[in-house]
Short mmCIF file of C-alpha atoms and ligand atoms in Angstrom, two decimals:
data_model
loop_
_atom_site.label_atom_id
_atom_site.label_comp_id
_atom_site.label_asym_id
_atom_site.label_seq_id
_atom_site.Cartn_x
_atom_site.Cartn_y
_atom_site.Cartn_z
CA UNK A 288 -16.79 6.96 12.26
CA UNK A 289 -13.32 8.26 10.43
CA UNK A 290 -11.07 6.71 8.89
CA UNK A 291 -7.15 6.63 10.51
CA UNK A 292 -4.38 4.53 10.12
CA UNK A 293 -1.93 3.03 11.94
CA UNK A 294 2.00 2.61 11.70
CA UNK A 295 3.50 0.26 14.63
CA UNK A 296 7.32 -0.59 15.16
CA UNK A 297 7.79 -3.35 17.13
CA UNK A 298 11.04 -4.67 18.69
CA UNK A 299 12.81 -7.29 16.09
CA UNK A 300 13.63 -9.76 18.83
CA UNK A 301 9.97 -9.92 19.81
CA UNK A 302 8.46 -13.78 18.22
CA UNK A 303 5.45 -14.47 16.35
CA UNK A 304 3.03 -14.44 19.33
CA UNK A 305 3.95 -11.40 21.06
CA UNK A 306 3.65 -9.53 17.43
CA UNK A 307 0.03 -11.40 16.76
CA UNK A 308 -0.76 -10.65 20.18
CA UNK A 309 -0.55 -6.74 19.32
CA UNK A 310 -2.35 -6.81 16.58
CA UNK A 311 -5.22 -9.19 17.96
CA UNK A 312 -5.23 -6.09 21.08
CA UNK A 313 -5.42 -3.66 18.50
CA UNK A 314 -8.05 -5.19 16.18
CA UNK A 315 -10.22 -6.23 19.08
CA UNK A 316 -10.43 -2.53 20.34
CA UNK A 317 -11.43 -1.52 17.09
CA UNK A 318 -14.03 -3.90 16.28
CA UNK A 319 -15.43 -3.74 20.33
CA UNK A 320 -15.85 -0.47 19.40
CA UNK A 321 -18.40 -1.02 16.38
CA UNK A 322 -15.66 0.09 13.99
CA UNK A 323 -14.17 -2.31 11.15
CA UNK A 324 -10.59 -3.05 10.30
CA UNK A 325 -10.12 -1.88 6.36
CA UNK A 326 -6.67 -3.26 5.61
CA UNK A 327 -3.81 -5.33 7.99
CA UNK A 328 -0.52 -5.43 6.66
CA UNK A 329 2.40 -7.14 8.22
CA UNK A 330 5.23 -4.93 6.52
CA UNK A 331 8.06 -7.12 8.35
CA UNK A 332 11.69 -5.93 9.40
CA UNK A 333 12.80 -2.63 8.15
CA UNK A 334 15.77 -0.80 9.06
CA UNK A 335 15.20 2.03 11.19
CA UNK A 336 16.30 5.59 9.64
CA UNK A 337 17.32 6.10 13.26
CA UNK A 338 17.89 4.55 16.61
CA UNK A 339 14.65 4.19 18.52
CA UNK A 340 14.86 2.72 22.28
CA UNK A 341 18.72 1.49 21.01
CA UNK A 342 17.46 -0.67 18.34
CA UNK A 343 18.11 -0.76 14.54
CA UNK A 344 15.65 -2.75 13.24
CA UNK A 345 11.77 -2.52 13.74
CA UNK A 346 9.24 -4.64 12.91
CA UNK A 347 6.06 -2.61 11.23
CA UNK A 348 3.11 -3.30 11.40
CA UNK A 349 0.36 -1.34 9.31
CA UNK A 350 -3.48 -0.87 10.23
CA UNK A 351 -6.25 0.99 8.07
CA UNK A 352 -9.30 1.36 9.85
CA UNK A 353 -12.79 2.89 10.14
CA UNK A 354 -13.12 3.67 14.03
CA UNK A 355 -14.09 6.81 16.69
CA UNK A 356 -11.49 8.68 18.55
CA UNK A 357 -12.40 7.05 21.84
CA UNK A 358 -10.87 3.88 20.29
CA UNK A 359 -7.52 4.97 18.85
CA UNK A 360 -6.94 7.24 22.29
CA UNK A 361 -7.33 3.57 23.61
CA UNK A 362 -5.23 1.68 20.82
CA UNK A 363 -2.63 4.30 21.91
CA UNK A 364 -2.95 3.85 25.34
CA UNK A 365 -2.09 0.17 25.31
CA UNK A 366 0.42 0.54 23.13
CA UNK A 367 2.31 2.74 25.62
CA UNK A 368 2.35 0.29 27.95
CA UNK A 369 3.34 -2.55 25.72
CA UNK A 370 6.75 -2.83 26.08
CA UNK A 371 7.24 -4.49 22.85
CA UNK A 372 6.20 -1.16 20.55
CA UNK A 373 8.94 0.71 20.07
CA UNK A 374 6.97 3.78 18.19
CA UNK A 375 3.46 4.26 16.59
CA UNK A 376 1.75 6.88 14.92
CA UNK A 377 -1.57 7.29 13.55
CA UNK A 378 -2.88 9.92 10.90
CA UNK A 379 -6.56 10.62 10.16
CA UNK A 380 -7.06 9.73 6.80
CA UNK A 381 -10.92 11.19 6.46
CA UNK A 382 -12.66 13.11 9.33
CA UNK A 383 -16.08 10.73 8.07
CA UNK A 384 -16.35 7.32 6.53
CA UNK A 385 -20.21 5.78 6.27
CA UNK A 386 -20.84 1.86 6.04
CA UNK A 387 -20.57 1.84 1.90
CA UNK A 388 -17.11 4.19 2.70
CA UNK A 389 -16.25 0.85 4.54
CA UNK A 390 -16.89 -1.76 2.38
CA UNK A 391 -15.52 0.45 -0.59
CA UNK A 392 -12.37 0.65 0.60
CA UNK A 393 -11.97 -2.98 1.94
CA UNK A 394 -13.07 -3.64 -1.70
CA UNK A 395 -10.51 -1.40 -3.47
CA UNK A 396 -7.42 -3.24 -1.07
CA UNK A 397 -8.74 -6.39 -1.92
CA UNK A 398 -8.65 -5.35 -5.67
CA UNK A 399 -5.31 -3.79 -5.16
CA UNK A 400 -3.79 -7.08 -3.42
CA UNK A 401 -5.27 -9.63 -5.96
CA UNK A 402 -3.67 -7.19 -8.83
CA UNK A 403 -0.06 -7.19 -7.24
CA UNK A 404 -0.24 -11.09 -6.62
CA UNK A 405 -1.01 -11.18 -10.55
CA UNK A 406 1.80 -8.58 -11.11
CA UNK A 407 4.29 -10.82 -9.42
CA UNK A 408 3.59 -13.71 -10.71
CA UNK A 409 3.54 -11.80 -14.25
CA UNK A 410 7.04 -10.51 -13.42
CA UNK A 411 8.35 -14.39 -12.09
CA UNK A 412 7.59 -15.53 -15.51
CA UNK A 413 8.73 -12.40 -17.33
CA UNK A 414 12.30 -12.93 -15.42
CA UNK A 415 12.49 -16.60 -16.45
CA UNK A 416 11.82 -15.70 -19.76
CA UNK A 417 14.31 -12.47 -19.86
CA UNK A 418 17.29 -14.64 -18.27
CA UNK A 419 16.77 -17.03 -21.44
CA UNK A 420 17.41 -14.05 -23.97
CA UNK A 421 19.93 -12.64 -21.55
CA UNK A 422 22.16 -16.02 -21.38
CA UNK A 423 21.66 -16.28 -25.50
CA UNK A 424 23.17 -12.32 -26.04
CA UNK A 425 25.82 -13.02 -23.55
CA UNK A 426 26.37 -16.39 -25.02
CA UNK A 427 27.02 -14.59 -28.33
CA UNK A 428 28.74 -11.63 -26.81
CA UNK A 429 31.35 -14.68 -25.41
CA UNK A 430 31.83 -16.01 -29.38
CA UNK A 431 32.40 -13.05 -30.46
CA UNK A 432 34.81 -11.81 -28.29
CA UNK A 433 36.85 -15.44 -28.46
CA UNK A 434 36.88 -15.64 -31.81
CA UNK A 435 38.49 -12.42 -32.06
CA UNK A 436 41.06 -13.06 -29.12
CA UNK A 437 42.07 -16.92 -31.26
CA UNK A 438 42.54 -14.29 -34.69
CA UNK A 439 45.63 -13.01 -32.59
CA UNK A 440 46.42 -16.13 -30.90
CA UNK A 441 46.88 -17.15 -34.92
CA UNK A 442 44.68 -20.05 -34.95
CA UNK A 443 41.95 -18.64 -37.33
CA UNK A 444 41.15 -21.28 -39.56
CA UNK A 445 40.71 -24.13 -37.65
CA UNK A 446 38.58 -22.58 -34.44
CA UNK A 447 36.38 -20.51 -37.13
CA UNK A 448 35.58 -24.02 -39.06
CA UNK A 449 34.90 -25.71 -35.46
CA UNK A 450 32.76 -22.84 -34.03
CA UNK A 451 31.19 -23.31 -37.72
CA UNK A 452 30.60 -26.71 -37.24
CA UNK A 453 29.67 -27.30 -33.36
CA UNK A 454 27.55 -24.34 -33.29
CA UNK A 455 26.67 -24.13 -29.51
CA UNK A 456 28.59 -21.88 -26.73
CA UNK A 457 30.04 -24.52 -24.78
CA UNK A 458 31.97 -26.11 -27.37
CA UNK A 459 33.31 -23.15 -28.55
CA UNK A 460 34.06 -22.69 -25.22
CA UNK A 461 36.25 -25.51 -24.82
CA UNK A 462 37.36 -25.14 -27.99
CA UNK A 463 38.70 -21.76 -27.61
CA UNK A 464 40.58 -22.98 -24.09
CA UNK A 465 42.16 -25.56 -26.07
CA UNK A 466 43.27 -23.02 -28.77
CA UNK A 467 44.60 -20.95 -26.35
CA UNK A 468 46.69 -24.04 -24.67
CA UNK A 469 47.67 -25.02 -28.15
CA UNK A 470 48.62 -21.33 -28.88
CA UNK B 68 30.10 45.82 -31.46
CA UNK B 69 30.89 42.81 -29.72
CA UNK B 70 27.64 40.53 -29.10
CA UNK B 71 27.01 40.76 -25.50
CA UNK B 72 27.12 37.55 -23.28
CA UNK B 73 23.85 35.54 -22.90
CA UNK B 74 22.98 36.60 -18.98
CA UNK B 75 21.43 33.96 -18.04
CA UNK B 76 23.18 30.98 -18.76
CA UNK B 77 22.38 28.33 -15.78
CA UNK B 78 19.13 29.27 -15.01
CA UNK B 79 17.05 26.85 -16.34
CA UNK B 80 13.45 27.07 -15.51
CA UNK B 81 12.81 24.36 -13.10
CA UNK B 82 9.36 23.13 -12.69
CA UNK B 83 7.18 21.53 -10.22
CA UNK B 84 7.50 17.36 -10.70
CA UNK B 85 4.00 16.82 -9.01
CA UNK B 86 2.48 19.51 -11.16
CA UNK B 87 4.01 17.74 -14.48
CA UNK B 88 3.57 14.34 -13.49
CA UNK B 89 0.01 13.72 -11.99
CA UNK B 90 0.95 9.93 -11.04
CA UNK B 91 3.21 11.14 -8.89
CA UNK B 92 1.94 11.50 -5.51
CA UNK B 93 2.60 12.61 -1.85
CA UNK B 94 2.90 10.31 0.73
CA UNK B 95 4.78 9.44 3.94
CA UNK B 96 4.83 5.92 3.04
CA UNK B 97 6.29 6.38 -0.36
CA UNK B 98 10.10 7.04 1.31
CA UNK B 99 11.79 6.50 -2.71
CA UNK B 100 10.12 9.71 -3.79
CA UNK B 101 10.66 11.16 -0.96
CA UNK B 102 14.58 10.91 -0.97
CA UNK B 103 14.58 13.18 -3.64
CA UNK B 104 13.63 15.77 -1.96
CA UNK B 105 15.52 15.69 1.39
CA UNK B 106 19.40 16.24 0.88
CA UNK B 107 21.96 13.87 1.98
CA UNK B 108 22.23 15.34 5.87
CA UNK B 109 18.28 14.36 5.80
CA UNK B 110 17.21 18.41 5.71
CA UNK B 111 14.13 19.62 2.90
CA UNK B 112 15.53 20.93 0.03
CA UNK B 113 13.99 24.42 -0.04
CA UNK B 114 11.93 24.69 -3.14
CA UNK B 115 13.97 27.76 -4.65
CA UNK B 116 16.55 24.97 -5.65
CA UNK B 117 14.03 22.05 -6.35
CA UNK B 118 11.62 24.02 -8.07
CA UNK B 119 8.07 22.66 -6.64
CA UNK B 120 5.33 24.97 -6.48
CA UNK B 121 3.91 26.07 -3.01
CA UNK B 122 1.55 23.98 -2.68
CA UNK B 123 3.37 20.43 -3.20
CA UNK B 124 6.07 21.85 -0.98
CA UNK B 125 3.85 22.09 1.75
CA UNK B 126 2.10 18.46 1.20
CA UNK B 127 5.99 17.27 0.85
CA UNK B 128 7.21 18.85 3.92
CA UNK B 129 4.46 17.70 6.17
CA UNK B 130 4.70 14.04 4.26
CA UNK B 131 8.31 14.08 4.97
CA UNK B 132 7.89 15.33 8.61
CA UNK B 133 5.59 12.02 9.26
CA UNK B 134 7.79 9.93 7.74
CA UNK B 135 10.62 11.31 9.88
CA UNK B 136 7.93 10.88 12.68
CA UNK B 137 8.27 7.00 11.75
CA UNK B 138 11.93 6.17 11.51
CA UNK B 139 11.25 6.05 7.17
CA UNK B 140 13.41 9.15 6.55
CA UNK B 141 16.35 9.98 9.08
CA UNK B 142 15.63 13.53 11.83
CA UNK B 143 19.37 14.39 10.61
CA UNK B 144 22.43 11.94 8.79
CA UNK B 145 21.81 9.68 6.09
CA UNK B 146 21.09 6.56 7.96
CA UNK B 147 22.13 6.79 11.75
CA UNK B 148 24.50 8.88 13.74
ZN1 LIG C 58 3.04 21.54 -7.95
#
């Protein structure tokens, strides 16, 4: 057995069945051929760095897998006469993989996938919490600025004792627009 | 005597990124770090102006080649045409 993978680009027009059916033709090859499908990645629309059969866009689709050369002269075959690849190319990753190779590496992408799940979610709740302290600077940054802009609209002392006194951005706000009217 | 001019005043010794920085690595798929090293018309950057050492050059040109192969990095132009 060695170890390859797989790059497809499929045509973006092509629906949801004609892209499964690809990849159920291309998994069924491998595994009819006693080898074992490491990692299956649907990598979605990308634009294309160039035109390939006229099209911009390509849908990739990316396969790691333990198989013999038999079976990816086959993959390749049928994916010549699909119609619906546009390009594929696949790159020998390790000339031998064993059984524990196998489940090692279908281990370390599982590992890999449940860490960047937990990364994004980690990052979802680090935005929310960054876009909290964001809004407060700005808030402030806003204050500052239109308390400055009222000391040369000449209305110092009563906006300072309001922003004194109402505290939050909003108000200060609305006072500031009324300042400015009243200035 | 006036002191002579400094000779080599631009040359600064440029150094191989994948050397320094062992968490950087070579692959096709990884187009970001890739972009670095192709100019703007999509051609390598020969490595007497980026610095890498022989070696990485060689891993980067064939990485860049198969991600050419793939539509990742543009043949020529920066996107199409
Ligand atoms: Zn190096």
């Amino acid at each position: 057995m060695r170890r390859y993978e797989t790059i497809v680009i499929l045509r973006p027009n092509s629906g949801e069945e004609e892209i499964n059916k690809v990849i159920e033709t291309t998994t069924k090859i491998i595994t009819d051929d006693k080898g074992s499908v490491i990692e299956l990645n649907k990598w979605g629309m990308k634009k294309l760095a160039y035109l390939i059969k006229k099209e911009t866009l390509g849908y990739y689709a990316y396969f790691d897998f333990a198989s013999t050369p038999a079976a990816v002269s086959e993959i390749e075959r049928k994916f010549r006469i699909d119609d619906v690849v546009l390009k594929y190319m696949t790159i020998k990753l390790a000339a031998a993989i064993t059984e524990e190779g196998v489940t090692e590496a279908i281990a370390a992408v599982s590992a890999r996938e449940a860490s960047a799940a937990a990364e994004i979610e980690a990052a979802e709740t680090d935005d929310k919490t960054e876009v909290k302290t964001d809004g407060k600077t700005e808030v402030k940054a806003e204050v500052k600025t239109e308390v400055k802009a009222e000391v040369k609209a000449e209305v110092k002392a009563e906006v300072k004792d309001e922003v004194k006194a109402e505290g939050t951005a909003v108000v200060s706000k609305e006072t500031t627009t009324e300042a400015k009217k009243e200035a | 005597m006036a002191p002579r001019p400094q000779k080599k005043l631009f040359s600064r010794r440029k150094s191989c990124r994948f050397c320094g920085d062992k968490e950087l690595t070579i692959n096709y798929k990884d187009v970001k770090t890739l972009r670095n090293f192709v100019s703007e018309r999509g051609k390598i950057i020969p490595r007497r102006i980026v610095g890498t050492c022989a070696t990485h050059q060689r891993q980067l040109c064939e990485a860049i080649k198969q991600a050419r192969q793939i539509a990742f990095l543009p043949y020529s132009g920066s996107s199409q045409g």
